[in-house]
Coordinates of C-alpha atoms in Angstrom, one line a residue:
M1 CA 1.9 -15.7 1.6
Q2 CA 4.6 -13.4 0.1
K3 CA 4.6 -9.8 1.8
P4 CA 4.2 -7.0 -1.1
D5 CA 7.3 -4.4 -1.0
G6 CA 6.8 -1.7 1.6
L7 CA 4.3 -3.2 4.2
P8 CA 5.5 -3.5 7.9
A9 CA 7.0 -6.8 8.6
E10 CA 4.4 -7.2 11.6
I11 CA 1.3 -7.3 9.2
D12 CA -0.3 -10.7 9.2
L13 CA -1.7 -11.8 6.0
S14 CA -3.0 -15.3 7.5
R15 CA -6.1 -13.6 8.6
P16 CA -8.6 -10.8 7.0
S17 CA -8.3 -7.3 8.0
A18 CA -11.5 -5.2 8.5
A19 CA -10.1 -2.4 7.4
R20 CA -8.7 -4.2 3.9
V21 CA -12.3 -5.6 3.6
Y22 CA -13.7 -2.1 3.8
D23 CA -11.5 -1.1 1.0
Y24 CA -12.4 -3.6 -1.0
F25 CA -16.1 -2.7 -0.7
L26 CA -15.1 1.0 -1.1
G27 CA -13.2 0.0 -4.5
G28 CA -9.8 0.8 -3.2
A29 CA -6.6 -1.3 -4.2
H30 CA -5.3 -2.2 -0.8
N31 CA -6.5 -5.3 -0.1
F32 CA -4.9 -8.8 -0.6
E33 CA -6.4 -12.2 -1.9
I34 CA -7.3 -13.3 2.0
D35 CA -9.8 -10.2 2.0
R36 CA -11.2 -10.2 -0.9
Q37 CA -12.7 -13.9 -0.3
L38 CA -14.2 -13.3 2.7
A39 CA -15.5 -9.8 1.2
E40 CA -17.1 -11.7 -1.8
Q41 CA -18.7 -14.4 0.8
I42 CA -19.9 -11.6 3.1
A43 CA -21.1 -9.7 -0.6
S44 CA -22.6 -13.2 -1.7
M45 CA -25.4 -13.2 1.5
T46 CA -25.8 -9.5 1.7
P47 CA -25.6 -8.1 -2.0
N48 CA -26.3 -4.7 -1.0
L49 CA -23.1 -4.5 0.9
A50 CA -21.1 -2.4 -0.9
G51 CA -23.7 0.0 -1.3
T52 CA -24.0 -0.3 2.7
M53 CA -20.2 1.0 2.8
R54 CA -20.5 3.8 -0.1
A55 CA -23.5 5.1 1.9
G56 CA -21.5 5.3 4.8
R57 CA -18.8 7.1 3.2
E58 CA -21.5 9.5 1.8
F59 CA -22.9 10.0 5.3
L60 CA -19.3 11.0 6.6
R61 CA -18.7 13.6 3.9
R62 CA -22.0 15.1 4.1
A63 CA -21.3 15.6 7.9
V64 CA -18.2 17.0 7.6
R65 CA -19.3 19.7 5.5
V66 CA -22.2 20.4 7.8
L67 CA -19.3 20.8 11.1
L68 CA -17.2 22.6 8.3
H69 CA -20.1 25.2 7.4
A70 CA -20.5 25.3 11.0
G71 CA -16.9 26.9 11.4
V72 CA -14.9 23.2 12.8
D73 CA -11.4 23.3 11.1
Q74 CA -9.9 20.5 12.9
F75 CA -11.2 17.0 12.8
L76 CA -9.8 13.6 14.8
D77 CA -10.9 10.9 13.0
I78 CA -11.0 7.5 14.8
G79 CA -11.3 4.5 12.8
S80 CA -10.4 6.1 9.2
G81 CA -9.2 2.8 7.7
I82 CA -7.5 2.6 4.5
P83 CA -7.5 5.8 2.2
T84 CA -9.5 6.4 -0.6
V85 CA -10.9 8.9 -2.4
G86 CA -12.9 11.4 -0.7
N87 CA -11.1 10.9 2.6
V88 CA -11.7 13.4 5.2
H89 CA -8.5 15.5 4.5
E90 CA -9.7 16.0 1.1
V91 CA -13.4 16.7 1.8
A92 CA -12.2 19.5 4.2
Q93 CA -9.3 21.3 3.1
S94 CA -10.8 21.4 -0.2
V95 CA -13.3 23.9 1.4
N96 CA -11.1 24.9 3.9
P97 CA -7.5 24.2 3.0
K98 CA -5.6 25.1 6.8
A99 CA -8.6 22.6 8.1
R100 CA -6.1 20.0 10.3
I101 CA -7.0 16.3 10.8
I102 CA -5.4 13.5 12.5
Y103 CA -6.2 9.9 11.3
V104 CA -6.6 7.1 13.8
D105 CA -6.7 3.2 13.1
I106 CA -5.4 0.1 14.7
D107 CA -4.8 -1.7 11.5
P108 CA -1.3 -1.2 10.5
V109 CA -1.9 -1.9 7.0
A110 CA -4.5 1.4 7.2
V111 CA -1.9 3.4 8.9
A112 CA 0.8 2.3 6.7
H113 CA -1.1 3.7 3.6
S114 CA -2.1 6.5 5.2
R115 CA 1.0 7.7 6.0
E116 CA 2.2 7.4 2.3
L117 CA -0.8 9.1 1.2
L118 CA -0.3 11.8 3.5
A119 CA 3.4 12.6 3.1
G120 CA 4.5 16.1 2.5
N121 CA 0.7 17.3 4.0
D122 CA 1.8 19.3 7.0
L123 CA -1.8 19.8 8.3
T124 CA -2.7 16.0 8.6
G125 CA -1.2 13.1 10.8
V126 CA -1.9 9.4 11.5
I127 CA -2.0 7.6 14.7
Q128 CA -1.6 3.7 15.1
A129 CA -4.2 3.5 18.4
D130 CA -7.3 1.4 19.7
L131 CA -10.4 3.0 20.0
R132 CA -11.0 1.6 23.5
D133 CA -7.9 3.0 24.4
P134 CA -9.0 7.0 24.2
G135 CA -6.8 8.0 26.7
H136 CA -3.6 6.6 24.7
I137 CA -5.4 8.5 21.4
L138 CA -5.8 11.8 23.0
A139 CA -2.6 11.9 24.5
E140 CA -1.0 10.8 20.8
A141 CA -3.3 13.5 19.5
R142 CA -1.9 16.3 21.4
A143 CA 1.9 15.2 20.6
L144 CA 1.3 15.7 17.4
N145 CA 0.6 19.5 18.0
L146 CA -2.0 19.7 15.0
L147 CA -5.0 20.2 16.9
D148 CA -6.0 22.5 19.6
F149 CA -8.1 21.0 22.1
D150 CA -9.6 24.3 23.7
R151 CA -11.3 25.4 20.3
P152 CA -14.4 23.7 18.4
L153 CA -13.1 19.9 17.2
G154 CA -15.0 17.4 15.3
I155 CA -14.7 13.8 16.7
L156 CA -15.7 11.2 13.5
L157 CA -16.5 7.8 14.1
A158 CA -17.7 6.5 11.2
G159 CA -18.5 2.8 11.6
V160 CA -16.1 2.2 13.9
V161 CA -18.0 2.1 17.4
H162 CA -19.7 -1.3 16.5
F163 CA -16.0 -3.2 16.7
V164 CA -15.9 -1.9 20.5
P165 CA -17.8 -4.8 22.2
D166 CA -20.3 -4.3 25.0
D167 CA -17.6 -6.0 27.8
S168 CA -15.0 -3.2 26.5
R169 CA -17.6 -0.5 28.1
P170 CA -18.2 1.7 24.7
G171 CA -19.9 4.1 26.8
D172 CA -17.1 4.6 29.0
V173 CA -14.9 5.3 25.6
L174 CA -17.0 8.0 24.2
A175 CA -17.6 9.8 27.8
T176 CA -13.8 10.2 27.4
L177 CA -13.5 11.6 24.1
R178 CA -16.6 14.1 24.8
A179 CA -14.7 15.2 28.2
A180 CA -11.6 16.2 25.7
A181 CA -13.8 18.5 23.4
A182 CA -14.4 22.3 23.9
P183 CA -18.1 23.5 23.8
G184 CA -18.9 23.7 20.0
S185 CA -17.3 20.5 19.3
Y186 CA -19.0 18.3 17.3
L187 CA -19.5 14.6 17.6
V188 CA -20.1 12.1 14.2
I189 CA -21.2 8.5 14.5
S190 CA -22.1 5.9 12.2
H191 CA -22.9 2.3 13.8
S192 CA -24.2 -0.9 12.5
T193 CA -27.5 -2.0 14.1
F194 CA -30.1 -4.9 14.0
E195 CA -33.4 -3.1 13.8
D196 CA -35.1 -3.5 10.2
Q197 CA -32.6 -6.0 8.9
P198 CA -33.3 -9.0 7.9
R199 CA -32.0 -12.5 8.9
E200 CA -29.5 -13.0 6.1
M201 CA -28.1 -9.3 7.1
L202 CA -27.6 -10.5 10.5
D203 CA -26.1 -14.2 9.3
A204 CA -23.4 -12.0 7.3
Q205 CA -22.5 -10.3 10.5
R206 CA -21.6 -13.3 12.2
L207 CA -18.9 -13.7 9.9
S208 CA -16.9 -10.5 10.9
A209 CA -15.7 -13.0 13.9
R210 CA -13.3 -14.3 11.4
T211 CA -11.6 -10.8 11.6
D212 CA -9.6 -9.2 14.5
T213 CA -12.6 -7.1 15.0
E214 CA -15.9 -8.3 15.5
I215 CA -19.3 -6.4 14.6
T216 CA -21.6 -5.7 18.1
L217 CA -25.1 -4.9 16.7
R218 CA -26.7 -2.3 18.8
S219 CA -30.3 -0.4 18.8
R220 CA -31.1 3.1 17.7
A221 CA -31.5 3.5 21.5
E222 CA -28.3 2.1 22.6
I223 CA -26.4 4.3 19.7
T224 CA -28.5 7.3 20.8
G225 CA -26.8 6.9 24.2
F226 CA -23.2 7.6 22.9
F227 CA -24.0 11.1 22.3
E228 CA -25.0 11.5 25.8
D229 CA -26.2 15.1 26.3
W230 CA -25.3 16.1 23.3
T231 CA -27.4 18.1 21.1
L232 CA -28.3 15.9 18.0
L233 CA -28.8 17.9 15.0
E234 CA -31.7 17.4 13.1
P235 CA -33.0 14.8 11.9
G236 CA -31.6 13.4 14.9
L237 CA -30.5 9.5 14.5
V238 CA -31.4 8.2 11.5
H239 CA -30.8 5.8 8.7
M240 CA -27.6 6.9 6.6
P241 CA -29.1 8.3 3.5
L242 CA -32.0 9.9 5.5
W243 CA -29.5 12.3 7.1
R244 CA -29.6 15.4 5.2
P245 CA -29.1 13.9 1.7
D246 CA -27.6 16.3 -1.0
A247 CA -31.0 15.7 -3.1
A248 CA -34.0 13.7 -2.1
S249 CA -33.6 11.7 -5.3
D250 CA -30.4 10.2 -3.3
V251 CA -32.7 8.1 -1.1
D252 CA -34.3 5.3 -2.1
D253 CA -37.5 3.9 -1.2
K254 CA -35.5 1.5 1.7
P255 CA -33.1 3.5 3.3
E256 CA -33.0 0.9 6.5
Q257 CA -31.4 -1.7 3.6
F258 CA -28.0 -0.1 4.8
G259 CA -28.0 -1.6 7.9
A260 CA -26.9 1.4 9.9
F261 CA -27.6 4.7 11.9
G262 CA -26.2 8.0 11.4
G263 CA -26.3 11.0 13.7
V264 CA -24.6 14.2 14.5
A265 CA -24.5 15.6 17.7
R266 CA -23.0 19.0 19.3
Y267 CA -21.3 20.2 22.6
D268 CA -23.4 23.3 23.6
R269 CA -21.7 24.9 26.3
S270 CA -24.5 23.9 28.9
A271 CA -24.0 20.7 28.3
G272 CA -22.6 18.8 31.1

């Protein structure tokens, strides 16, 4: 496959990329034939998957707005993916033009396109890093000198922790990130689950093994544990459409069909 102009030489186009498959489902333009083939195969097994991706993005937007209204003006978005309409910086800076955002992703395509999109936006930064190395993420974020870790921070982990397998100790990863945050900070997590899911969704999950980032489905209890002793905001950890919908009409009669829980927690001073 001929590599399109402007992409880093190290990008492997012989394997599908989870970030590019996600971009395809969101209607983005930064994906290739090999990604579309896998996406269509997955979609043939789970016709509502594109809706799931959109539900995840809408949950993130709602959560970011809640944090903004709580006074948070800086965000660390880990597993940000390839830029599409409605990214965190667009949502945040439309409310607070001085909001600062650092995007983090492991995929070089996602990082390359993020840097291209954000060129000239001095209040944003991009890091290529692996969630499984949170110490490196934090060191790189501090080096950019965009975020003040002595002030409340929004840590965004939308649809990414399920890419960390159990043997990589996701609980320890989350503990490192939480420990770096000041009181008043927030943690946003959406995570795929096997609970309330039909067999075809679980079969489609196995196809994720064909990408470099296989998904690990977890229970509500396991995902809740990632917040540790931070205070979960109402309505707690719920199926994504149920988390503070903009309108009751935005929630259909089967919110569990999207196969993921979402929640937001606050670091109160007494926590820890």
